[in-house]
């Protein structure tokens, strides 16, 4: 091998050892947040996604008291018109506080249903989102039907936190893998390492929360899921 050939070989080996930065592409994320402190939680994630060059589309309603509705580069907003105002939202929040002490507020359930039904009735919006070819759906589990929108758009989805007691909503609706022997239920306060008695309590607690969710919530919402999905 000549001197020139050896030099070329050494140069080729040197170039092969140079680590070039990995090639990445920005993604398109559809986000359906909740209001108040839940918006603050998911907004941190949105800001980091924008800082990394991703394109974010946020879905919210016209009466939102929290969600940022001003569009900016990489940050797009779809506003669903609802038949109530920001003041109604604050009034409903006050009613919810009374609910936690007294009884279920019918107004809150009605307004939630109107907002959700209004979104799924917008076939033009659903068609537009399908054409956008989003990579993933990021959402907050505070309100109903977030997993339903992901299913309707055939998108993988991520929830920003475990919200419901025993994670029953996330497990039963979103198929969140949380085996009771290993994952502590929300509100019990157990750490990731549980002893035998804690595992038993965790299992019983999850079962009880699943029972409540199925008979107090799921039975009321299943017909709407069937209506939206057509099956």
GROMACS .gro file of C-alpha atoms in nm:
model
  231
    1UNK     CA    1   0.000   0.000   0.000
    2UNK     CA    2   0.142   0.334  -0.105
    3UNK     CA    3   0.184   0.635   0.122
    4UNK     CA    4  -0.106   0.811  -0.051
    5UNK     CA    5  -0.336   0.510  -0.006
    6UNK     CA    6  -0.244   0.481   0.363
    7UNK     CA    7  -0.315   0.850   0.414
    8UNK     CA    8  -0.654   0.816   0.244
    9UNK     CA    9  -0.737   0.515   0.461
   10UNK     CA   10  -0.639   0.699   0.780
   11UNK     CA   11  -0.851   0.997   0.675
   12UNK     CA   12  -1.148   0.768   0.609
   13UNK     CA   13  -1.113   0.606   0.953
   14UNK     CA   14  -1.083   0.947   1.117
   15UNK     CA   15  -1.400   1.070   0.950
   16UNK     CA   16  -1.586   0.756   1.057
   17UNK     CA   17  -1.497   0.826   1.421
   18UNK     CA   18  -1.636   1.179   1.415
   19UNK     CA   19  -1.974   1.179   1.585
   20UNK     CA   20  -2.214   1.397   1.396
   21UNK     CA   21  -2.523   1.540   1.573
   22UNK     CA   22  -2.828   1.314   1.530
   23UNK     CA   23  -3.075   1.428   1.265
   24UNK     CA   24  -3.413   1.509   1.416
   25UNK     CA   25  -3.736   1.646   1.275
   26UNK     CA   26  -3.998   1.855   1.450
   27UNK     CA   27  -4.332   1.693   1.527
   28UNK     CA   28  -4.691   1.814   1.518
   29UNK     CA   29  -4.877   1.786   1.848
   30UNK     CA   30  -5.247   1.832   1.911
   31UNK     CA   31  -5.317   1.951   2.269
   32UNK     CA   32  -5.650   1.965   2.454
   33UNK     CA   33  -5.579   2.123   2.794
   34UNK     CA   34  -5.798   2.199   3.094
   35UNK     CA   35  -5.825   2.532   3.274
   36UNK     CA   36  -5.679   2.694   3.585
   37UNK     CA   37  -5.394   2.503   3.754
   38UNK     CA   38  -5.425   2.221   3.501
   39UNK     CA   39  -5.340   2.469   3.225
   40UNK     CA   40  -5.029   2.581   3.416
   41UNK     CA   41  -4.920   2.218   3.437
   42UNK     CA   42  -4.957   2.144   3.067
   43UNK     CA   43  -4.832   2.488   2.956
   44UNK     CA   44  -4.487   2.401   3.089
   45UNK     CA   45  -4.483   2.102   2.852
   46UNK     CA   46  -4.607   2.315   2.561
   47UNK     CA   47  -4.336   2.576   2.614
   48UNK     CA   48  -4.068   2.306   2.611
   49UNK     CA   49  -4.213   2.154   2.293
   50UNK     CA   50  -4.206   2.496   2.124
   51UNK     CA   51  -3.849   2.556   2.241
   52UNK     CA   52  -3.749   2.231   2.071
   53UNK     CA   53  -3.904   2.337   1.742
   54UNK     CA   54  -4.228   2.135   1.751
   55UNK     CA   55  -4.556   2.264   1.611
   56UNK     CA   56  -4.838   2.275   1.866
   57UNK     CA   57  -5.212   2.314   1.804
   58UNK     CA   58  -5.420   2.384   2.117
   59UNK     CA   59  -5.794   2.312   2.133
   60UNK     CA   60  -5.994   2.521   2.378
   61UNK     CA   61  -6.336   2.681   2.420
   62UNK     CA   62  -6.448   3.042   2.382
   63UNK     CA   63  -6.511   3.084   2.756
   64UNK     CA   64  -6.169   2.967   2.874
   65UNK     CA   65  -6.041   3.178   3.163
   66UNK     CA   66  -5.687   3.038   3.145
   67UNK     CA   67  -5.568   2.900   2.812
   68UNK     CA   68  -5.354   3.127   2.597
   69UNK     CA   69  -5.554   3.204   2.282
   70UNK     CA   70  -5.309   3.439   2.106
   71UNK     CA   71  -5.137   3.256   1.823
   72UNK     CA   72  -4.761   3.275   1.769
   73UNK     CA   73  -4.501   3.094   1.553
   74UNK     CA   74  -4.545   2.723   1.615
   75UNK     CA   75  -4.840   2.785   1.849
   76UNK     CA   76  -5.184   2.750   1.687
   77UNK     CA   77  -5.523   2.770   1.858
   78UNK     CA   78  -5.860   2.620   1.764
   79UNK     CA   79  -6.146   2.779   1.960
   80UNK     CA   80  -6.475   2.592   2.001
   81UNK     CA   81  -6.769   2.826   2.053
   82UNK     CA   82  -6.977   2.738   2.360
   83UNK     CA   83  -7.309   2.884   2.486
   84UNK     CA   84  -7.169   3.028   2.809
   85UNK     CA   85  -6.917   3.292   2.922
   86UNK     CA   86  -6.605   3.315   3.134
   87UNK     CA   87  -6.819   3.434   3.424
   88UNK     CA   88  -7.028   3.118   3.390
   89UNK     CA   89  -6.708   2.917   3.423
   90UNK     CA   90  -6.618   3.094   3.747
   91UNK     CA   91  -6.976   3.046   3.872
   92UNK     CA   92  -6.950   2.676   3.789
   93UNK     CA   93  -6.621   2.655   3.978
   94UNK     CA   94  -6.794   2.802   4.282
   95UNK     CA   95  -7.072   2.546   4.237
   96UNK     CA   96  -6.811   2.268   4.223
   97UNK     CA   97  -6.672   2.373   4.559
   98UNK     CA   98  -7.021   2.345   4.701
   99UNK     CA   99  -7.057   2.008   4.526
  100UNK     CA  100  -6.752   1.870   4.707
  101UNK     CA  101  -6.926   1.961   5.032
  102UNK     CA  102  -7.288   1.888   4.940
  103UNK     CA  103  -7.412   1.728   4.615
  104UNK     CA  104  -7.343   1.692   4.244
  105UNK     CA  105  -7.400   2.019   4.052
  106UNK     CA  106  -7.616   1.953   3.745
  107UNK     CA  107  -7.505   2.276   3.579
  108UNK     CA  108  -7.144   2.155   3.566
  109UNK     CA  109  -7.240   1.830   3.394
  110UNK     CA  110  -7.461   2.011   3.144
  111UNK     CA  111  -7.192   2.263   3.050
  112UNK     CA  112  -6.929   1.993   3.012
  113UNK     CA  113  -7.162   1.798   2.785
  114UNK     CA  114  -7.240   2.106   2.573
  115UNK     CA  115  -6.872   2.182   2.524
  116UNK     CA  116  -6.781   1.825   2.431
  117UNK     CA  117  -7.083   1.768   2.207
  118UNK     CA  118  -7.007   2.095   2.027
  119UNK     CA  119  -6.657   1.976   1.944
  120UNK     CA  120  -6.758   1.636   1.808
  121UNK     CA  121  -7.037   1.799   1.605
  122UNK     CA  122  -6.773   1.998   1.412
  123UNK     CA  123  -6.706   1.750   1.130
  124UNK     CA  124  -6.518   2.022   0.941
  125UNK     CA  125  -6.277   2.062   1.233
  126UNK     CA  126  -6.227   1.688   1.276
  127UNK     CA  127  -6.158   1.656   0.901
  128UNK     CA  128  -5.908   1.943   0.920
  129UNK     CA  129  -5.722   1.780   1.210
  130UNK     CA  130  -5.701   1.449   1.022
  131UNK     CA  131  -5.543   1.628   0.727
  132UNK     CA  132  -5.292   1.793   0.962
  133UNK     CA  133  -5.147   1.445   1.030
  134UNK     CA  134  -5.056   1.508   1.392
  135UNK     CA  135  -4.799   1.275   1.547
  136UNK     CA  136  -4.946   1.263   1.897
  137UNK     CA  137  -5.230   1.400   2.113
  138UNK     CA  138  -5.137   1.557   2.449
  139UNK     CA  139  -5.420   1.615   2.694
  140UNK     CA  140  -5.530   1.665   3.054
  141UNK     CA  141  -5.754   1.398   3.208
  142UNK     CA  142  -5.960   1.646   3.413
  143UNK     CA  143  -6.252   1.645   3.166
  144UNK     CA  144  -6.431   1.363   2.990
  145UNK     CA  145  -6.387   1.238   2.633
  146UNK     CA  146  -6.021   1.325   2.576
  147UNK     CA  147  -5.940   0.963   2.492
  148UNK     CA  148  -6.246   0.961   2.264
  149UNK     CA  149  -6.102   1.243   2.051
  150UNK     CA  150  -5.772   1.056   2.018
  151UNK     CA  151  -5.964   0.745   1.909
  152UNK     CA  152  -6.174   0.946   1.665
  153UNK     CA  153  -5.858   1.091   1.506
  154UNK     CA  154  -5.668   0.761   1.530
  155UNK     CA  155  -5.385   0.925   1.728
  156UNK     CA  156  -5.165   0.794   2.008
  157UNK     CA  157  -5.220   1.010   2.315
  158UNK     CA  158  -5.039   1.118   2.630
  159UNK     CA  159  -5.206   1.236   2.950
  160UNK     CA  160  -5.021   1.501   3.148
  161UNK     CA  161  -5.098   1.358   3.493
  162UNK     CA  162  -5.283   1.091   3.685
  163UNK     CA  163  -5.597   1.270   3.800
  164UNK     CA  164  -5.876   1.035   3.907
  165UNK     CA  165  -5.880   0.844   4.235
  166UNK     CA  166  -5.713   0.509   4.181
  167UNK     CA  167  -5.638   0.628   3.824
  168UNK     CA  168  -5.965   0.457   3.732
  169UNK     CA  169  -6.043   0.699   3.447
  170UNK     CA  170  -5.694   0.673   3.301
  171UNK     CA  171  -5.685   0.294   3.334
  172UNK     CA  172  -6.035   0.214   3.211
  173UNK     CA  173  -6.059   0.481   2.938
  174UNK     CA  174  -5.696   0.533   2.842
  175UNK     CA  175  -5.562   0.182   2.907
  176UNK     CA  176  -5.292   0.323   3.138
  177UNK     CA  177  -5.080   0.026   3.255
  178UNK     CA  178  -5.092   0.055   3.635
  179UNK     CA  179  -5.096  -0.292   3.795
  180UNK     CA  180  -5.216  -0.261   4.155
  181UNK     CA  181  -4.932  -0.475   4.287
  182UNK     CA  182  -4.670  -0.227   4.169
  183UNK     CA  183  -4.825   0.119   4.108
  184UNK     CA  184  -4.971   0.306   4.409
  185UNK     CA  185  -5.319   0.448   4.354
  186UNK     CA  186  -5.359   0.824   4.341
  187UNK     CA  187  -5.461   0.968   4.684
  188UNK     CA  188  -5.328   0.676   4.894
  189UNK     CA  189  -4.987   0.836   4.935
  190UNK     CA  190  -4.789   0.512   4.906
  191UNK     CA  191  -4.441   0.511   4.756
  192UNK     CA  192  -4.329   0.293   4.466
  193UNK     CA  193  -4.219   0.019   4.708
  194UNK     CA  194  -4.519  -0.117   4.899
  195UNK     CA  195  -4.530  -0.393   5.159
  196UNK     CA  196  -4.787  -0.674   5.142
  197UNK     CA  197  -5.060  -0.497   5.343
  198UNK     CA  198  -5.023  -0.182   5.131
  199UNK     CA  199  -5.052  -0.385   4.812
  200UNK     CA  200  -5.374  -0.543   4.940
  201UNK     CA  201  -5.518  -0.202   5.034
  202UNK     CA  202  -5.409  -0.066   4.696
  203UNK     CA  203  -5.584  -0.350   4.515
  204UNK     CA  204  -5.908  -0.309   4.716
  205UNK     CA  205  -5.901   0.069   4.669
  206UNK     CA  206  -5.858   0.033   4.290
  207UNK     CA  207  -6.145  -0.215   4.277
  208UNK     CA  208  -6.372   0.019   4.472
  209UNK     CA  209  -6.285   0.318   4.251
  210UNK     CA  210  -6.344   0.109   3.936
  211UNK     CA  211  -6.686   0.016   4.071
  212UNK     CA  212  -6.777   0.380   4.138
  213UNK     CA  213  -6.647   0.496   3.801
  214UNK     CA  214  -6.833   0.224   3.612
  215UNK     CA  215  -7.172   0.273   3.775
  216UNK     CA  216  -7.169   0.648   3.844
  217UNK     CA  217  -6.984   0.778   3.539
  218UNK     CA  218  -6.926   0.529   3.259
  219UNK     CA  219  -7.292   0.424   3.230
  220UNK     CA  220  -7.388   0.788   3.172
  221UNK     CA  221  -7.121   0.851   2.909
  222UNK     CA  222  -7.113   0.518   2.719
  223UNK     CA  223  -7.415   0.611   2.501
  224UNK     CA  224  -7.237   0.931   2.393
  225UNK     CA  225  -6.922   0.735   2.304
  226UNK     CA  226  -7.138   0.500   2.097
  227UNK     CA  227  -7.304   0.795   1.924
  228UNK     CA  228  -6.970   0.956   1.832
  229UNK     CA  229  -6.795   0.639   1.716
  230UNK     CA  230  -7.101   0.489   1.551
  231UNK     CA  231  -7.057   0.154   1.721
   0.00000   0.00000   0.00000
